[in-house]
Short mmCIF file of C-alpha atoms in Angstrom, two decimals:
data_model
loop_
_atom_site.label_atom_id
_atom_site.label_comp_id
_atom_site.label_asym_id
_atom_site.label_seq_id
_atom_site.Cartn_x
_atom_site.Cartn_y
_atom_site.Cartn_z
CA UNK A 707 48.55 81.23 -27.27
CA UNK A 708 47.33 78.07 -28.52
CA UNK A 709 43.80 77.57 -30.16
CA UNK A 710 41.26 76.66 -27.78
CA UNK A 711 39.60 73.30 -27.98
CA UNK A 712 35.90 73.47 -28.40
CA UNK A 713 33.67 72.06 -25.25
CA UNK A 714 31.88 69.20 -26.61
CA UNK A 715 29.69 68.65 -23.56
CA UNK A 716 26.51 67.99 -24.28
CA UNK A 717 25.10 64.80 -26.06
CA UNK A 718 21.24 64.43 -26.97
CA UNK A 719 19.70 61.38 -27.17
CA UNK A 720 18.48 61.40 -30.75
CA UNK A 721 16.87 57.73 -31.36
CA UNK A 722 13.65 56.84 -30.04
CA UNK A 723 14.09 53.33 -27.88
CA UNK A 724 11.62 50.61 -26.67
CA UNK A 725 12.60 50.01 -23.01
CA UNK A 726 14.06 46.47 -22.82
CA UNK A 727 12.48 46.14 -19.01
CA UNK A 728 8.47 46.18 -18.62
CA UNK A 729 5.46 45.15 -16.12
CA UNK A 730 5.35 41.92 -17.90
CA UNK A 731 9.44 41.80 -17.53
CA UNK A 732 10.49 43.11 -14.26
CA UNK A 733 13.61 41.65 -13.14
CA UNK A 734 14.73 41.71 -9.17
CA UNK A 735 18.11 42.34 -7.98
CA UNK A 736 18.30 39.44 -5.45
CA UNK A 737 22.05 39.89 -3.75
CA UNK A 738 25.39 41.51 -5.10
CA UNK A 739 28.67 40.11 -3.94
CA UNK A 740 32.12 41.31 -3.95
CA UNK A 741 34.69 38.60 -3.37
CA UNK A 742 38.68 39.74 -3.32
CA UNK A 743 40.94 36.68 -3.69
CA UNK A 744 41.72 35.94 -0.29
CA UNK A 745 38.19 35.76 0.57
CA UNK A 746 37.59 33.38 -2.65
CA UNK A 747 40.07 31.35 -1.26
CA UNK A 748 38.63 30.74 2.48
CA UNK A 749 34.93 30.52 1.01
CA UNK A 750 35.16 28.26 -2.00
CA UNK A 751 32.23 27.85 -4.01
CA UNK A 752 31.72 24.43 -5.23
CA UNK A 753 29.44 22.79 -7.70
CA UNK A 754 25.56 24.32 -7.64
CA UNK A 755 23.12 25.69 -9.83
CA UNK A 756 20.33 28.02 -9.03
CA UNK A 757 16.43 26.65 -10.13
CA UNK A 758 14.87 30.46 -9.79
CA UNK A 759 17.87 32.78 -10.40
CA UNK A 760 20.42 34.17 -12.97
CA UNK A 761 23.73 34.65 -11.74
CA UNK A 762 26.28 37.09 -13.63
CA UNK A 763 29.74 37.25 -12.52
CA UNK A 764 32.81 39.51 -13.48
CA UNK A 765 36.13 38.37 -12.65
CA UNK A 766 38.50 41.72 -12.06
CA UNK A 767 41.08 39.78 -10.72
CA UNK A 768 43.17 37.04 -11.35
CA UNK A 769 42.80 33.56 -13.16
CA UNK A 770 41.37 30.03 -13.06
CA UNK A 771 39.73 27.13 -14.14
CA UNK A 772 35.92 26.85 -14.17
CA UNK A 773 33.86 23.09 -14.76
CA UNK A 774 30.16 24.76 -16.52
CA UNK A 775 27.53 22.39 -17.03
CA UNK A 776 29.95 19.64 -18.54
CA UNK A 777 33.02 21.54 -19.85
CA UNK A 778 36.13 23.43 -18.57
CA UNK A 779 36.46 26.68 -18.97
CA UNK A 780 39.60 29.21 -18.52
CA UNK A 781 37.92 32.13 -16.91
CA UNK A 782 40.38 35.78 -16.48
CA UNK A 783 40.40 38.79 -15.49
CA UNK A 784 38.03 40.86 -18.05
CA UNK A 785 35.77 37.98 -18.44
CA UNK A 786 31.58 38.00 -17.88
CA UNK A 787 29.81 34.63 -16.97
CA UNK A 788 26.30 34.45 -17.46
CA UNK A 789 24.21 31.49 -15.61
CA UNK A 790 21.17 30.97 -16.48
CA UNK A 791 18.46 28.88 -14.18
CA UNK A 792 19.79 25.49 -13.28
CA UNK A 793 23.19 25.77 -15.52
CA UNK A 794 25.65 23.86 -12.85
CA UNK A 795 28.81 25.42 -12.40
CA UNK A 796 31.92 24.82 -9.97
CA UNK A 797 33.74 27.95 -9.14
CA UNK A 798 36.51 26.35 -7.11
CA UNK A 799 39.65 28.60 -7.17
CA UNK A 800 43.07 27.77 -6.05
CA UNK A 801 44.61 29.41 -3.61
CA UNK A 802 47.28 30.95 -6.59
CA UNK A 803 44.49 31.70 -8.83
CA UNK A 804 44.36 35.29 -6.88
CA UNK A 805 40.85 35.29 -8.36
CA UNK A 806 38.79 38.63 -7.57
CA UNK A 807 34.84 38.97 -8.57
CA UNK A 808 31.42 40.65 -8.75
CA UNK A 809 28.43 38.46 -8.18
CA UNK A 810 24.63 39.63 -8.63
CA UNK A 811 21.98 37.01 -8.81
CA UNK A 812 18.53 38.52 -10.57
CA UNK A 813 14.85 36.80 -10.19
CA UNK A 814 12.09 37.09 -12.24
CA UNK A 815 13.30 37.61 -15.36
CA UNK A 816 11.04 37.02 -17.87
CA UNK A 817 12.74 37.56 -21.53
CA UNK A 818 10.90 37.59 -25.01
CA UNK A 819 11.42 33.99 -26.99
CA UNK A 820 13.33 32.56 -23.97
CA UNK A 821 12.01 30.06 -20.78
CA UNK A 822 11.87 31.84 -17.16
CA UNK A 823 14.81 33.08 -15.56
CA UNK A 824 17.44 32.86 -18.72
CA UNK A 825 18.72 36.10 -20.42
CA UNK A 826 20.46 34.73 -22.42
CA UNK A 827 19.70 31.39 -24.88
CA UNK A 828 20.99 27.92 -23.56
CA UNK A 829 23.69 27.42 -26.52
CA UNK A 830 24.86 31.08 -26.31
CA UNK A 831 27.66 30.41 -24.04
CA UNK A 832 28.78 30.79 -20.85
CA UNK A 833 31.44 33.09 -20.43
CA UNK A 834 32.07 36.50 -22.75
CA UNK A 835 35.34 38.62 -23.01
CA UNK A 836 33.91 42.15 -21.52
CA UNK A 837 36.69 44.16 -23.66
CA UNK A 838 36.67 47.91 -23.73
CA UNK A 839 32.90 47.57 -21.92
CA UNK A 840 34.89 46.43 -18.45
CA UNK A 841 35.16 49.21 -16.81
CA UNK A 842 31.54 50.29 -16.87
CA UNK A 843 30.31 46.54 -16.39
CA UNK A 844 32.57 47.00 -12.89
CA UNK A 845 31.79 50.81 -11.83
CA UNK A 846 28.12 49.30 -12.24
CA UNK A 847 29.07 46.39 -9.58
CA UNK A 848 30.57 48.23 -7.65
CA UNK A 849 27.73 51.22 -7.06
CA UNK A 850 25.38 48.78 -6.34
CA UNK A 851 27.61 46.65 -4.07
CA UNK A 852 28.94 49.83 -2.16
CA UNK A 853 25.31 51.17 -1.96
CA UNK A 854 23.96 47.99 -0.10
CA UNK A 855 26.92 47.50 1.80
CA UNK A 856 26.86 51.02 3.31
CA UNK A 857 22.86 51.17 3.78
CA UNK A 858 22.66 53.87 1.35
CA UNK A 859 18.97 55.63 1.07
CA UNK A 860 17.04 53.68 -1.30
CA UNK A 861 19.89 51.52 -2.11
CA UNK A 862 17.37 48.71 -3.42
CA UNK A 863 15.19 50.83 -5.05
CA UNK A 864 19.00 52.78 -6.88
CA UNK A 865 20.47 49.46 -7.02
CA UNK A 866 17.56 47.42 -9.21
CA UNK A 867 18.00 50.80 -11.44
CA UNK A 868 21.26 49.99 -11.67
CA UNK A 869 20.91 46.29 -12.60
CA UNK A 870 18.55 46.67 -15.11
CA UNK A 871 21.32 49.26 -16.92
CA UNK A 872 23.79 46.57 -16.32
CA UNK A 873 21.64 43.74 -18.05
CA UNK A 874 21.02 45.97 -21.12
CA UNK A 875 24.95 46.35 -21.29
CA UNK A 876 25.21 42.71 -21.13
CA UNK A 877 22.81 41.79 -24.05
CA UNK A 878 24.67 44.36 -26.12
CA UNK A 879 27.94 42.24 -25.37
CA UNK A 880 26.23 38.94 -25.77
CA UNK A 881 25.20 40.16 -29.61
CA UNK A 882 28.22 41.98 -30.29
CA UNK A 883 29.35 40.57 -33.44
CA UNK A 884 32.46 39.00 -31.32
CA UNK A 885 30.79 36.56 -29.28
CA UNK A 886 31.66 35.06 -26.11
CA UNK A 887 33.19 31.58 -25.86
CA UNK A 888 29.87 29.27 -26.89
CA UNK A 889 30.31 25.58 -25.57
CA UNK A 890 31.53 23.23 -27.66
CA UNK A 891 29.13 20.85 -29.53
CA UNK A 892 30.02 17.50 -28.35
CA UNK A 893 30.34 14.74 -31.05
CA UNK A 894 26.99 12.73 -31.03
CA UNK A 895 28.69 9.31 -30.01
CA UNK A 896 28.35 6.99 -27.72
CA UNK A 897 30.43 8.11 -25.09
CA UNK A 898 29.45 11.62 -25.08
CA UNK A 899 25.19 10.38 -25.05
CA UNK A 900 26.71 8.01 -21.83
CA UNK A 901 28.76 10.98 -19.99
CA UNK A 902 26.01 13.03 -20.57
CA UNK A 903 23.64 10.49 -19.56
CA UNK A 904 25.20 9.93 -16.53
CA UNK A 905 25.60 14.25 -15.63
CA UNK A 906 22.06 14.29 -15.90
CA UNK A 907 21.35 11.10 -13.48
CA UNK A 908 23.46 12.71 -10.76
CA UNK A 909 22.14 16.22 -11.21
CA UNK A 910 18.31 14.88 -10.74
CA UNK A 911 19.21 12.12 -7.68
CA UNK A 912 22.12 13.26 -6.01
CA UNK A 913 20.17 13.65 -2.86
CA UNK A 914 19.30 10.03 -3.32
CA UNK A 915 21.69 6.95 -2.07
CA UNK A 916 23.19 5.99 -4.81
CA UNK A 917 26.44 4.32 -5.77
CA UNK A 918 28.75 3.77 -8.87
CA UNK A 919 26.98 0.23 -9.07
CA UNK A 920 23.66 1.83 -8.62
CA UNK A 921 24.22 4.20 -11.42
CA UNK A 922 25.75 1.54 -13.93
CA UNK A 923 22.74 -0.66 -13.50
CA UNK A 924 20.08 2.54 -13.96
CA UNK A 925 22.21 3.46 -17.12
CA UNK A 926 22.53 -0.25 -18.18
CA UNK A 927 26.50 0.30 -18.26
CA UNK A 928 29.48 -1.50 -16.49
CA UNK A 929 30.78 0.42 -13.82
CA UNK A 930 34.38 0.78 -15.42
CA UNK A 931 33.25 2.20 -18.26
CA UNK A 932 30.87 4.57 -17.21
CA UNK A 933 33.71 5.85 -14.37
CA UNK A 934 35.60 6.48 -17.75
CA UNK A 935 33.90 7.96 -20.00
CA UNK A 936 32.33 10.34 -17.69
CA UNK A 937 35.84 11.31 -16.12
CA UNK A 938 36.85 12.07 -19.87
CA UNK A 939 34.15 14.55 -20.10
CA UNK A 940 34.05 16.36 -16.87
CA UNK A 941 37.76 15.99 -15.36
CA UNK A 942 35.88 14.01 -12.43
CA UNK A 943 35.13 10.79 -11.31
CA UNK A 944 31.10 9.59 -11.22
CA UNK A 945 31.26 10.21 -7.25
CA UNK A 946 33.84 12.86 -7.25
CA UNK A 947 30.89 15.05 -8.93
CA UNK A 948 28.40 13.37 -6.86
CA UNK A 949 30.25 14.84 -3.69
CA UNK A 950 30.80 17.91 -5.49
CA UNK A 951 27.23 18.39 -6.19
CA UNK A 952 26.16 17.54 -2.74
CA UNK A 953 28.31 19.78 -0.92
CA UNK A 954 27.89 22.77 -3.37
CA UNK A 955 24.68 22.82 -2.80
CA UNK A 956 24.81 22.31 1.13
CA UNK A 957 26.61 25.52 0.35
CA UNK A 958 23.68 27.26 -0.82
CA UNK A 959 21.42 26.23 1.77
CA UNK A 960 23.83 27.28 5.05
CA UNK A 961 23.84 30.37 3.13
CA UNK A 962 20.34 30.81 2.06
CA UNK A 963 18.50 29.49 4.37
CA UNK A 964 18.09 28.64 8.93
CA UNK A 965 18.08 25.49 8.32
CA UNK A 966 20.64 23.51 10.98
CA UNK A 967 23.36 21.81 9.91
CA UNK A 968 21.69 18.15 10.55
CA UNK A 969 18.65 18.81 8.43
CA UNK A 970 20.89 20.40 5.24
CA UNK A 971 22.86 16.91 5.67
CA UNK A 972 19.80 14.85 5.26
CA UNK A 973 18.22 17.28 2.32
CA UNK A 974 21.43 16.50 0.56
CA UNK A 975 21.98 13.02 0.93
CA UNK A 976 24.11 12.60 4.06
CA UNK A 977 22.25 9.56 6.70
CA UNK A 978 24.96 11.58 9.41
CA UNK A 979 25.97 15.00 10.26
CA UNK A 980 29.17 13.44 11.41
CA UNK A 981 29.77 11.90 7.52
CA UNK A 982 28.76 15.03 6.23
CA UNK A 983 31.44 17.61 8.44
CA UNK A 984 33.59 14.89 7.77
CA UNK A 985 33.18 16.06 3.56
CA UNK A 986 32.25 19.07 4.26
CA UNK A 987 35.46 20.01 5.81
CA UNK A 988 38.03 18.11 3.84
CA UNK A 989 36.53 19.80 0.25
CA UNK A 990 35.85 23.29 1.65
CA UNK A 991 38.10 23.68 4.46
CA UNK A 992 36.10 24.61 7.26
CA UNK A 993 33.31 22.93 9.07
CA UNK A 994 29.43 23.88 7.57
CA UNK A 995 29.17 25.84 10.59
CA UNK A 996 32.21 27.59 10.21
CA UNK A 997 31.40 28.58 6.85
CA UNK A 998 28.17 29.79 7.46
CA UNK A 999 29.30 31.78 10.32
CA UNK A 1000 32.43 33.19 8.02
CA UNK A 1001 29.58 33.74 4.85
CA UNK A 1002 27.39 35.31 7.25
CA UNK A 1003 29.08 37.80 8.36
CA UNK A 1004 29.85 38.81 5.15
CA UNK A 1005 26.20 38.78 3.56
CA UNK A 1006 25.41 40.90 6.54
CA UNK A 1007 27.59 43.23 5.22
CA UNK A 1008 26.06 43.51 1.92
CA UNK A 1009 22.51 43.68 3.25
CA UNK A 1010 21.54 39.94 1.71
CA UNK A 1011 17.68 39.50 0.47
CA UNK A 1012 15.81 37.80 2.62
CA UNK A 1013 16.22 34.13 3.07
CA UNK A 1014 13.93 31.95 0.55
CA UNK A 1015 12.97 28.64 1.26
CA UNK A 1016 14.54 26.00 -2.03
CA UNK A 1017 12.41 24.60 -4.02
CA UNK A 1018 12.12 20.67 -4.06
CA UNK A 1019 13.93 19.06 -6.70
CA UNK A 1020 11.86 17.49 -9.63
CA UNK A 1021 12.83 13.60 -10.07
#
């Protein structure tokens, strides 16, 4: 008879701990998403940012190309993103990409040393190999995703327990000593202040009328040279992000909000509904009604926060 193996099953906790979450810090759990590839691939997210949100997202599935801020990024299966407030990102997949992800968006976070709504600081990175920490990072999105989904008792109440664990977990992989993948630190020349330059003009008046021409005179540049340099950078053309930008965040608003269809056009930038399907449609792949019909019905499933109205953009 072999020698028994002793139990081992009980730990203590044997350090005293400051709790990282307080009055003057308490987060929100806002939404939780689950997206399976297919689903990625008929609801394509394209370029947005959030102004009073962090997003986190863990990709279990799959692999693709991601455009953060100003930078491409090779996102995988494994892999964390962290957005903080107003970091524009363009989650467009491709319809081999087979990419699978978690989603949870948390508001009022309010960390030590860092501006509202970041959890992270702005050169820390983006995007963070989970390693051996993926399987609790996705047994935590999935509790709270199946909880909400299935109307659980007290599912927000379990849930924002559960995302305040996860957060915790995250910070501990952020400071690991093996860091996630921090942007690079572009040279400080001239075309890198332009492309830059010009990022930042779209981001603040894409809602505005404004043309390559427009922009090159603003940014005292010649049009050519501008469409270049910024290309370079971001993999896109000046208006290629500009329609980008507008139609991500039309995306946001048929999802976030009642607005109809024709106002969302306007708030974007769009004199026509007609101009706008028109976009809409050919970069998506389904009308703006279609897709909030199709989102819909899957928020509903989830048990979505209730709709906020956006907040103006700042000039």
């Amino acid at each position: 008879m072999g020698q028994q193996q002793p139990l081992n099953a009980q730990c203590f906790v044997k350090k005293a701990f400051l709790p990282l979450f307080s009055k003057k810090n308490d987060p929100q759990l806002l939404y939780v998403c689950k997206i399976s590839p297919d689903v990625s691939n008929r609801h394509p997210r394209i370029m947005h940012s959030h102004d009073d949100l962090v997003e986190l997202v863990l990709i279990y599935s799959g692999a693709s190309e991601y455009l953060i801020h100003d930078k491409k990024y090779a996102v995988k299966a494994g892999d964390l993103l962290v957005y903080n407030s107003n970091v524009v990102h363009d989650e467009n997949s491709t319809p081999d990409s087979e990419l699978g992800f978690f989603t949870i968006a948390v508001g009022d976070l309010n960390m030590l040393d860092l501006r509202p709504n970041a959890l992270i600081p702005d050169d820390a990175g983006y995007l963070f190999p989970t390693g051996h920490h993926f399987e609790e990072l996705r047994q935590l999105f999935e509790m709270m995703f199946r909880n909400l989904s299935e109307g659980e008792p007290y599912a927000e109440r379990f849930c924002n327990s559960l995302m305040h664990a996860l957060l915790d977990r995250v910070l501990c992989i952020v400071n690991a000593p093996t860091p996630g993948i921090a942007p690079e630190m572009p040279e400080v020349d001239e075309p890198n202040i332009l492309g830059s330059r010009v990022k930042k003009y779209i981001d603040q008046h894409y809602t505005e009328p404004i043309t390559l021409q427009s922009m090159a005179t603003d940014l005292h540049a010649s049009p050519c040279y501008l469409s270049h340099v910024f290309k370079d950078m971001s993999g896109y053309s000046p208006i290629q992000y500009l329609l980008r930008r507008r139609i991500g965040e039309a995306q946001t608003l048929l999802i976030t909000t009642d607005y109809p269809v024709t106002q969302i056009a306007g708030m974007v930038g769009y004199d026509t509904q007609s101009y706008f399907n028109m976009q809409f449609t050919k970069n998506v792949g389904i009308s703006p009604k279609k897709f909030r019909q199709n989102y819909i019905v899957a928020e509903k499933e989830i048990k979505p926060a209730v709709k906020r109205k956006p907040k103006k953009k700042s000039k």
